[in-house]
Amino acid sequence: MELRVLSLYPEQMNIYADRGNILFLRRRCEWRQIGFEWRGAGPGESVDPAEHDLFYIGGGQDRDQRVVAADMVETKRLALAAAVEDGAALLAVCGGYQLLGESYQLGAETLPGLGLADLRTVREEGPRLIGNVAIETELGGEKRLLAGFENHGGRTYLGSGARPLGRVVPGHGHGNNGDDGFEGVWEKNVVGTYLHGPLLPKNAWLADHLIELALERRCGERPRLEPLPDELERAAHASARAAAGV
Ligand code: GLN
């Protein structure tokens, strides 16, 4: 078994320790003797939808998104849509999450999105939405808590067809837009979220869930991942929850 991960624009879309998410996936595979292959795809590079089973788009400032948005739509959108349709998993964080949707509107300028999720993002008046955050999600079949850190100026609005990844624990974060209580998006095997942290080391179960989805696509059946000791991971989760006041 081998987990094949492709990061999109690892040079440009990589703030708040996005590399930590990838490193964490690598370690959780290696500790279980599962192979791990990582590649990056930058500007102008095409993507083979069959070659990777987990796609990752990290966070990025508005200026980074300006650099990649049109290129992403032009050179990668069709391949990503085909891979997702075929069961590949995709995790997009913050700036990457915003680019999953239809568009990101910054004043008079509108950046195109991948259109893989029914949502749009608008840079409105008002303060940046910053702070530790905890959300309740049913991703993976049971009610669980994700804890992380958010910092975004864009406000994301889900379309009527979109399912949020979760709900902000009331009073413990802002979520998509600081208003409707939703956080992130979850459609098929696509997860988008504003939670950084990095997210996965603080929420080890989510890393394992993504690994399982990706391996399932490759092997045809959902593997049973060996449990790991996870003492440090539990402590990291508890600390992120405490920071969010939950
Ligand atoms: N540029 C986006 C915003 O500020 C996302 C920032 C980020 O990835 N932290 O809304």
PDB file of C-alpha atoms and ligand atoms in Angstrom:
ATOM      1  CA  MET A   1       0.000   0.000   0.000  1.00  0.00           C
ATOM      2  CA  GLU A   2       1.164   3.496  -0.753  1.00  0.00           C
ATOM      3  CA  LEU A   3      -0.317   6.919  -0.131  1.00  0.00           C
ATOM      4  CA  ARG A   4       0.284   9.215  -3.092  1.00  0.00           C
ATOM      5  CA  VAL A   5      -0.052  12.862  -2.256  1.00  0.00           C
ATOM      6  CA  LEU A   6       0.083  15.846  -4.570  1.00  0.00           C
ATOM      7  CA  SER A   7       0.395  19.348  -3.110  1.00  0.00           C
ATOM      8  CA  LEU A   8      -0.769  22.118  -5.382  1.00  0.00           C
ATOM      9  CA  TYR A   9       1.497  25.154  -5.472  1.00  0.00           C
ATOM     10  CA  PRO A  10       3.571  24.162  -2.423  1.00  0.00           C
ATOM     11  CA  GLU A  11       5.773  27.233  -2.946  1.00  0.00           C
ATOM     12  CA  GLN A  12       2.971  29.760  -3.185  1.00  0.00           C
ATOM     13  CA  MET A  13       0.189  28.226  -1.085  1.00  0.00           C
ATOM     14  CA  ASN A  14       1.978  27.450   2.125  1.00  0.00           C
ATOM     15  CA  ILE A  15       1.433  29.573   5.191  1.00  0.00           C
ATOM     16  CA  TYR A  16       0.845  28.634   8.794  1.00  0.00           C
ATOM     17  CA  ALA A  17       2.881  25.457   8.574  1.00  0.00           C
ATOM     18  CA  ASP A  18       1.042  23.682   5.797  1.00  0.00           C
ATOM     19  CA  ARG A  19       4.117  21.506   5.468  1.00  0.00           C
ATOM     20  CA  GLY A  20       3.286  20.188   8.937  1.00  0.00           C
ATOM     21  CA  ASN A  21       0.127  18.644   7.553  1.00  0.00           C
ATOM     22  CA  ILE A  22       2.085  16.798   4.881  1.00  0.00           C
ATOM     23  CA  LEU A  23       4.795  15.698   7.304  1.00  0.00           C
ATOM     24  CA  PHE A  24       2.126  14.362   9.625  1.00  0.00           C
ATOM     25  CA  LEU A  25       0.537  12.307   6.838  1.00  0.00           C
ATOM     26  CA  ARG A  26       3.958  10.950   5.953  1.00  0.00           C
ATOM     27  CA  ARG A  27       4.747   9.914   9.524  1.00  0.00           C
ATOM     28  CA  ARG A  28       1.386   8.245  10.098  1.00  0.00           C
ATOM     29  CA  CYS A  29       1.936   6.190   6.961  1.00  0.00           C
ATOM     30  CA  GLU A  30       5.545   5.320   7.772  1.00  0.00           C
ATOM     31  CA  TRP A  31       4.710   4.280  11.338  1.00  0.00           C
ATOM     32  CA  ARG A  32       2.343   1.737   9.818  1.00  0.00           C
ATOM     33  CA  GLN A  33       4.706   0.588   7.067  1.00  0.00           C
ATOM     34  CA  ILE A  34       2.509   2.205   4.419  1.00  0.00           C
ATOM     35  CA  GLY A  35       4.508   3.727   1.554  1.00  0.00           C
ATOM     36  CA  PHE A  36       4.340   7.484   1.051  1.00  0.00           C
ATOM     37  CA  GLU A  37       4.966   9.423  -2.120  1.00  0.00           C
ATOM     38  CA  TRP A  38       4.746  13.189  -2.243  1.00  0.00           C
ATOM     39  CA  ARG A  39       4.935  15.502  -5.224  1.00  0.00           C
ATOM     40  CA  GLY A  40       4.234  19.145  -5.800  1.00  0.00           C
ATOM     41  CA  ALA A  41       2.653  20.780  -8.848  1.00  0.00           C
ATOM     42  CA  GLY A  42       3.468  24.427  -9.430  1.00  0.00           C
ATOM     43  CA  PRO A  43       2.455  27.055 -11.968  1.00  0.00           C
ATOM     44  CA  GLY A  44       2.016  25.720 -15.480  1.00  0.00           C
ATOM     45  CA  GLU A  45       2.344  22.071 -14.458  1.00  0.00           C
ATOM     46  CA  SER A  46      -0.358  19.646 -15.442  1.00  0.00           C
ATOM     47  CA  VAL A  47      -1.816  16.988 -13.152  1.00  0.00           C
ATOM     48  CA  ASP A  48      -2.481  13.342 -13.917  1.00  0.00           C
ATOM     49  CA  PRO A  49      -5.722  12.497 -12.082  1.00  0.00           C
ATOM     50  CA  ALA A  50      -4.833   8.803 -11.805  1.00  0.00           C
ATOM     51  CA  GLU A  51      -1.393   9.309 -10.291  1.00  0.00           C
ATOM     52  CA  HIS A  52      -2.345  10.746  -6.885  1.00  0.00           C
ATOM     53  CA  ASP A  53      -5.050   9.799  -4.409  1.00  0.00           C
ATOM     54  CA  LEU A  54      -4.821  12.703  -1.961  1.00  0.00           C
ATOM     55  CA  PHE A  55      -4.607  16.287  -3.167  1.00  0.00           C
ATOM     56  CA  TYR A  56      -3.646  19.147  -0.881  1.00  0.00           C
ATOM     57  CA  ILE A  57      -4.030  22.902  -1.299  1.00  0.00           C
ATOM     58  CA  GLY A  58      -2.604  24.975   1.526  1.00  0.00           C
ATOM     59  CA  GLY A  59      -3.206  28.472   2.775  1.00  0.00           C
ATOM     60  CA  GLY A  60      -2.187  31.594   0.933  1.00  0.00           C
ATOM     61  CA  GLN A  61      -2.403  35.328   1.249  1.00  0.00           C
ATOM     62  CA  ASP A  62      -4.509  37.231  -1.272  1.00  0.00           C
ATOM     63  CA  ARG A  63      -1.353  38.011  -3.275  1.00  0.00           C
ATOM     64  CA  ASP A  64      -0.431  34.302  -3.469  1.00  0.00           C
ATOM     65  CA  GLN A  65      -3.937  33.454  -4.596  1.00  0.00           C
ATOM     66  CA  ARG A  66      -3.680  36.089  -7.321  1.00  0.00           C
ATOM     67  CA  VAL A  67      -0.564  34.326  -8.594  1.00  0.00           C
ATOM     68  CA  VAL A  68      -2.112  30.849  -8.752  1.00  0.00           C
ATOM     69  CA  ALA A  69      -5.891  31.161  -9.268  1.00  0.00           C
ATOM     70  CA  ALA A  70      -6.084  31.478 -13.046  1.00  0.00           C
ATOM     71  CA  ASP A  71      -3.269  28.966 -13.569  1.00  0.00           C
ATOM     72  CA  MET A  72      -5.007  26.472 -11.318  1.00  0.00           C
ATOM     73  CA  VAL A  73      -8.231  26.733 -13.275  1.00  0.00           C
ATOM     74  CA  GLU A  74      -6.436  26.554 -16.600  1.00  0.00           C
ATOM     75  CA  THR A  75      -3.918  23.785 -15.967  1.00  0.00           C
ATOM     76  CA  LYS A  76      -5.373  21.682 -13.145  1.00  0.00           C
ATOM     77  CA  ARG A  77      -9.125  22.074 -12.827  1.00  0.00           C
ATOM     78  CA  LEU A  78     -10.216  19.313 -15.183  1.00  0.00           C
ATOM     79  CA  ALA A  79      -7.760  16.799 -13.746  1.00  0.00           C
ATOM     80  CA  LEU A  80      -8.789  17.603 -10.180  1.00  0.00           C
ATOM     81  CA  ALA A  81     -12.469  17.322 -11.027  1.00  0.00           C
ATOM     82  CA  ALA A  82     -11.838  13.936 -12.679  1.00  0.00           C
ATOM     83  CA  ALA A  83      -9.796  12.669  -9.723  1.00  0.00           C
ATOM     84  CA  VAL A  84     -12.436  13.763  -7.209  1.00  0.00           C
ATOM     85  CA  GLU A  85     -15.177  12.210  -9.308  1.00  0.00           C
ATOM     86  CA  ASP A  86     -13.170   8.989  -9.278  1.00  0.00           C
ATOM     87  CA  GLY A  87     -12.927   8.957  -5.465  1.00  0.00           C
ATOM     88  CA  ALA A  88      -9.678  10.773  -4.730  1.00  0.00           C
ATOM     89  CA  ALA A  89      -9.555  12.813  -1.525  1.00  0.00           C
ATOM     90  CA  LEU A  90      -8.821  16.517  -1.438  1.00  0.00           C
ATOM     91  CA  LEU A  91      -8.012  18.705   1.556  1.00  0.00           C
ATOM     92  CA  ALA A  92      -7.951  22.466   1.051  1.00  0.00           C
ATOM     93  CA  VAL A  93      -7.035  24.857   3.844  1.00  0.00           C
ATOM     94  CA  CYS A  94      -7.888  28.551   4.104  1.00  0.00           C
ATOM     95  CA  GLY A  95      -6.631  30.279   0.930  1.00  0.00           C
ATOM     96  CA  GLY A  96      -6.837  26.880  -0.802  1.00  0.00           C
ATOM     97  CA  TYR A  97     -10.342  26.393   0.546  1.00  0.00           C
ATOM     98  CA  GLN A  98     -11.412  29.753  -0.866  1.00  0.00           C
ATOM     99  CA  LEU A  99     -10.164  28.677  -4.301  1.00  0.00           C
ATOM    100  CA  LEU A 100     -12.242  25.477  -4.208  1.00  0.00           C
ATOM    101  CA  GLY A 101     -15.372  27.492  -4.824  1.00  0.00           C
ATOM    102  CA  GLU A 102     -16.748  29.511  -7.698  1.00  0.00           C
ATOM    103  CA  SER A 103     -14.767  32.670  -7.068  1.00  0.00           C
ATOM    104  CA  TYR A 104     -12.994  34.937  -4.606  1.00  0.00           C
ATOM    105  CA  GLN A 105     -14.075  38.532  -4.965  1.00  0.00           C
ATOM    106  CA  LEU A 106     -11.673  41.220  -3.794  1.00  0.00           C
ATOM    107  CA  GLY A 107     -13.273  44.577  -4.478  1.00  0.00           C
ATOM    108  CA  ALA A 108     -13.381  45.110  -8.213  1.00  0.00           C
ATOM    109  CA  GLU A 109     -11.286  42.020  -8.852  1.00  0.00           C
ATOM    110  CA  THR A 110     -12.688  38.493  -9.013  1.00  0.00           C
ATOM    111  CA  LEU A 111     -10.348  35.514  -8.834  1.00  0.00           C
ATOM    112  CA  PRO A 112     -11.668  32.366 -10.489  1.00  0.00           C
ATOM    113  CA  GLY A 113     -12.060  29.209  -8.410  1.00  0.00           C
ATOM    114  CA  LEU A 114     -11.960  25.511  -9.188  1.00  0.00           C
ATOM    115  CA  GLY A 115     -15.721  25.132  -8.909  1.00  0.00           C
ATOM    116  CA  LEU A 116     -15.316  21.855  -6.994  1.00  0.00           C
ATOM    117  CA  ALA A 117     -17.582  23.036  -4.194  1.00  0.00           C
ATOM    118  CA  ASP A 118     -20.711  25.147  -4.212  1.00  0.00           C
ATOM    119  CA  LEU A 119     -19.409  28.223  -2.430  1.00  0.00           C
ATOM    120  CA  ARG A 120     -18.062  31.679  -3.038  1.00  0.00           C
ATOM    121  CA  THR A 121     -15.834  33.975  -1.064  1.00  0.00           C
ATOM    122  CA  VAL A 122     -16.020  37.743  -0.773  1.00  0.00           C
ATOM    123  CA  ARG A 123     -13.598  40.170   0.815  1.00  0.00           C
ATOM    124  CA  GLU A 124     -16.065  42.407   2.662  1.00  0.00           C
ATOM    125  CA  GLU A 125     -15.702  45.330   4.990  1.00  0.00           C
ATOM    126  CA  GLY A 126     -14.968  44.333   8.531  1.00  0.00           C
ATOM    127  CA  PRO A 127     -12.154  42.916  10.599  1.00  0.00           C
ATOM    128  CA  ARG A 128     -10.207  39.790   9.742  1.00  0.00           C
ATOM    129  CA  LEU A 129     -11.647  36.709  11.380  1.00  0.00           C
ATOM    130  CA  ILE A 130      -8.809  35.563  13.593  1.00  0.00           C
ATOM    131  CA  GLY A 131      -8.446  33.223  16.529  1.00  0.00           C
ATOM    132  CA  ASN A 132      -8.563  29.731  17.888  1.00  0.00           C
ATOM    133  CA  VAL A 133     -11.620  27.826  16.814  1.00  0.00           C
ATOM    134  CA  ALA A 134     -13.429  24.589  17.566  1.00  0.00           C
ATOM    135  CA  ILE A 135     -16.035  23.020  15.320  1.00  0.00           C
ATOM    136  CA  GLU A 136     -18.304  20.020  15.586  1.00  0.00           C
ATOM    137  CA  THR A 137     -18.346  17.757  12.557  1.00  0.00           C
ATOM    138  CA  GLU A 138     -19.846  14.429  11.573  1.00  0.00           C
ATOM    139  CA  LEU A 139     -17.239  13.746   8.917  1.00  0.00           C
ATOM    140  CA  GLY A 140     -16.228  10.106   9.176  1.00  0.00           C
ATOM    141  CA  GLY A 141     -19.574   9.035  10.577  1.00  0.00           C
ATOM    142  CA  GLU A 142     -19.477  10.153  14.193  1.00  0.00           C
ATOM    143  CA  LYS A 143     -19.751  13.478  15.923  1.00  0.00           C
ATOM    144  CA  ARG A 144     -16.281  14.811  16.649  1.00  0.00           C
ATOM    145  CA  LEU A 145     -14.489  18.012  17.376  1.00  0.00           C
ATOM    146  CA  LEU A 146     -11.879  19.678  15.187  1.00  0.00           C
ATOM    147  CA  ALA A 147      -9.717  22.332  16.783  1.00  0.00           C
ATOM    148  CA  GLY A 148      -7.451  24.807  15.032  1.00  0.00           C
ATOM    149  CA  PHE A 149      -6.662  28.411  14.282  1.00  0.00           C
ATOM    150  CA  GLU A 150      -8.269  30.682  11.707  1.00  0.00           C
ATOM    151  CA  ASN A 151      -7.081  33.929  10.148  1.00  0.00           C
ATOM    152  CA  HIS A 152      -8.927  35.181   7.091  1.00  0.00           C
ATOM    153  CA  GLY A 153     -10.261  38.385   5.628  1.00  0.00           C
ATOM    154  CA  GLY A 154     -12.433  36.646   3.047  1.00  0.00           C
ATOM    155  CA  ARG A 155     -15.920  35.527   4.049  1.00  0.00           C
ATOM    156  CA  THR A 156     -17.152  32.299   2.518  1.00  0.00           C
ATOM    157  CA  TYR A 157     -20.805  31.596   1.759  1.00  0.00           C
ATOM    158  CA  LEU A 158     -22.004  28.099   0.947  1.00  0.00           C
ATOM    159  CA  GLY A 159     -24.465  27.592  -1.881  1.00  0.00           C
ATOM    160  CA  SER A 160     -27.704  25.750  -1.265  1.00  0.00           C
ATOM    161  CA  GLY A 161     -26.178  22.496  -2.496  1.00  0.00           C
ATOM    162  CA  ALA A 162     -23.160  22.569  -0.196  1.00  0.00           C
ATOM    163  CA  ARG A 163     -22.752  20.812   3.119  1.00  0.00           C
ATOM    164  CA  PRO A 164     -20.652  22.534   5.752  1.00  0.00           C
ATOM    165  CA  LEU A 165     -17.785  20.572   7.257  1.00  0.00           C
ATOM    166  CA  GLY A 166     -19.190  21.469  10.654  1.00  0.00           C
ATOM    167  CA  ARG A 167     -20.617  24.087  12.952  1.00  0.00           C
ATOM    168  CA  VAL A 168     -18.551  26.421  15.058  1.00  0.00           C
ATOM    169  CA  VAL A 169     -19.019  25.654  18.743  1.00  0.00           C
ATOM    170  CA  PRO A 170     -21.012  28.786  19.601  1.00  0.00           C
ATOM    171  CA  GLY A 171     -18.745  31.504  20.926  1.00  0.00           C
ATOM    172  CA  HIS A 172     -15.559  29.608  20.026  1.00  0.00           C
ATOM    173  CA  GLY A 173     -14.537  30.928  16.630  1.00  0.00           C
ATOM    174  CA  HIS A 174     -15.860  32.621  13.486  1.00  0.00           C
ATOM    175  CA  GLY A 175     -15.999  29.932  10.793  1.00  0.00           C
ATOM    176  CA  ASN A 176     -16.860  30.629   7.170  1.00  0.00           C
ATOM    177  CA  ASN A 177     -18.112  34.173   7.574  1.00  0.00           C
ATOM    178  CA  GLY A 178     -18.596  34.955  11.259  1.00  0.00           C
ATOM    179  CA  ASP A 179     -22.330  34.963  10.746  1.00  0.00           C
ATOM    180  CA  ASP A 180     -24.071  31.700   9.847  1.00  0.00           C
ATOM    181  CA  GLY A 181     -22.162  29.412  12.221  1.00  0.00           C
ATOM    182  CA  PHE A 182     -20.925  27.130   9.451  1.00  0.00           C
ATOM    183  CA  GLU A 183     -17.308  26.146   9.012  1.00  0.00           C
ATOM    184  CA  GLY A 184     -15.744  24.657   5.913  1.00  0.00           C
ATOM    185  CA  VAL A 185     -17.275  22.439   3.288  1.00  0.00           C
ATOM    186  CA  TRP A 186     -17.509  18.685   2.794  1.00  0.00           C
ATOM    187  CA  GLU A 187     -18.605  17.213  -0.507  1.00  0.00           C
ATOM    188  CA  LYS A 188     -17.755  13.699  -1.653  1.00  0.00           C
ATOM    189  CA  ASN A 189     -14.172  13.205  -0.476  1.00  0.00           C
ATOM    190  CA  VAL A 190     -13.424  16.928  -0.635  1.00  0.00           C
ATOM    191  CA  VAL A 191     -12.837  18.775   2.620  1.00  0.00           C
ATOM    192  CA  GLY A 192     -12.286  22.514   2.761  1.00  0.00           C
ATOM    193  CA  THR A 193     -11.690  24.398   5.991  1.00  0.00           C
ATOM    194  CA  TYR A 194     -10.325  27.612   7.454  1.00  0.00           C
ATOM    195  CA  LEU A 195      -8.582  25.661  10.212  1.00  0.00           C
ATOM    196  CA  HIS A 196      -4.805  25.902  10.204  1.00  0.00           C
ATOM    197  CA  GLY A 197      -2.574  24.988  12.937  1.00  0.00           C
ATOM    198  CA  PRO A 198      -1.368  22.935  11.227  1.00  0.00           C
ATOM    199  CA  LEU A 199      -4.698  21.180  11.243  1.00  0.00           C
ATOM    200  CA  LEU A 200      -3.773  17.494  11.008  1.00  0.00           C
ATOM    201  CA  PRO A 201      -1.314  17.146  13.923  1.00  0.00           C
ATOM    202  CA  LYS A 202      -3.976  18.729  16.142  1.00  0.00           C
ATOM    203  CA  ASN A 203      -6.667  16.379  14.842  1.00  0.00           C
ATOM    204  CA  ALA A 204      -5.011  13.049  14.130  1.00  0.00           C
ATOM    205  CA  TRP A 205      -8.268  11.270  13.351  1.00  0.00           C
ATOM    206  CA  LEU A 206      -8.802  13.563  10.365  1.00  0.00           C
ATOM    207  CA  ALA A 207      -5.380  12.648   8.989  1.00  0.00           C
ATOM    208  CA  ASP A 208      -6.239   8.958   9.310  1.00  0.00           C
ATOM    209  CA  HIS A 209      -9.630   9.484   7.720  1.00  0.00           C
ATOM    210  CA  LEU A 210      -8.023  11.126   4.681  1.00  0.00           C
ATOM    211  CA  ILE A 211      -5.401   8.383   4.454  1.00  0.00           C
ATOM    212  CA  GLU A 212      -8.151   5.762   4.474  1.00  0.00           C
ATOM    213  CA  LEU A 213     -10.154   7.500   1.758  1.00  0.00           C
ATOM    214  CA  ALA A 214      -7.106   7.842  -0.459  1.00  0.00           C
ATOM    215  CA  LEU A 215      -5.984   4.236   0.049  1.00  0.00           C
ATOM    216  CA  GLU A 216      -9.505   3.026  -0.614  1.00  0.00           C
ATOM    217  CA  ARG A 217      -9.398   4.613  -4.020  1.00  0.00           C
ATOM    218  CA  ARG A 218      -6.096   2.890  -4.770  1.00  0.00           C
ATOM    219  CA  CYS A 219      -6.913  -0.552  -3.317  1.00  0.00           C
ATOM    220  CA  GLY A 220     -10.631  -0.768  -3.973  1.00  0.00           C
ATOM    221  CA  GLU A 221     -11.515  -1.348  -0.332  1.00  0.00           C
ATOM    222  CA  ARG A 222     -11.252   0.738   2.811  1.00  0.00           C
ATOM    223  CA  PRO A 223      -8.127  -0.356   4.707  1.00  0.00           C
ATOM    224  CA  ARG A 224      -8.171  -0.773   8.470  1.00  0.00           C
ATOM    225  CA  LEU A 225      -5.432   1.443   9.777  1.00  0.00           C
ATOM    226  CA  GLU A 226      -3.558   0.126  12.770  1.00  0.00           C
ATOM    227  CA  PRO A 227      -4.117   2.333  15.797  1.00  0.00           C
ATOM    228  CA  LEU A 228      -1.048   4.322  16.895  1.00  0.00           C
ATOM    229  CA  PRO A 229      -0.142   5.258  20.492  1.00  0.00           C
ATOM    230  CA  ASP A 230      -1.040   8.932  19.846  1.00  0.00           C
ATOM    231  CA  GLU A 231      -0.085  10.239  23.260  1.00  0.00           C
ATOM    232  CA  LEU A 232       1.421  13.415  21.814  1.00  0.00           C
ATOM    233  CA  GLU A 233      -1.408  13.772  19.321  1.00  0.00           C
ATOM    234  CA  ARG A 234      -3.993  13.610  22.090  1.00  0.00           C
ATOM    235  CA  ALA A 235      -2.053  16.247  23.991  1.00  0.00           C
ATOM    236  CA  ALA A 236      -1.863  18.442  20.860  1.00  0.00           C
ATOM    237  CA  HIS A 237      -5.616  18.126  20.382  1.00  0.00           C
ATOM    238  CA  ALA A 238      -6.326  18.905  24.034  1.00  0.00           C
ATOM    239  CA  SER A 239      -4.086  21.945  23.855  1.00  0.00           C
ATOM    240  CA  ALA A 240      -5.797  23.228  20.659  1.00  0.00           C
ATOM    241  CA  ARG A 241      -9.201  22.708  22.265  1.00  0.00           C
ATOM    242  CA  ALA A 242      -8.120  24.501  25.389  1.00  0.00           C
ATOM    243  CA  ALA A 243      -6.792  27.386  23.282  1.00  0.00           C
ATOM    244  CA  ALA A 244     -10.242  27.592  21.665  1.00  0.00           C
ATOM    245  CA  GLY A 245     -11.792  27.558  25.134  1.00  0.00           C
ATOM    246  CA  VAL A 246     -13.581  24.235  24.721  1.00  0.00           C
TER     247      VAL A 246
HETATM  248  N1  GLN B   1      -6.091  35.318   1.673  1.00  0.00           N
HETATM  249  C1  GLN B   1      -7.148  34.772   2.407  1.00  0.00           C
HETATM  250  C2  GLN B   1      -7.826  35.727   3.365  1.00  0.00           C
HETATM  251  O1  GLN B   1      -7.172  36.444   4.089  1.00  0.00           O
HETATM  252  C3  GLN B   1      -6.688  33.505   3.095  1.00  0.00           C
HETATM  253  C4  GLN B   1      -5.607  33.711   4.119  1.00  0.00           C
HETATM  254  C5  GLN B   1      -5.079  32.439   4.659  1.00  0.00           C
HETATM  255  O2  GLN B   1      -4.865  31.451   3.962  1.00  0.00           O
HETATM  256  N2  GLN B   1      -4.782  32.484   5.949  1.00  0.00           N
HETATM  257  O3  GLN B   1      -9.025  35.769   3.387  1.00  0.00           O
END
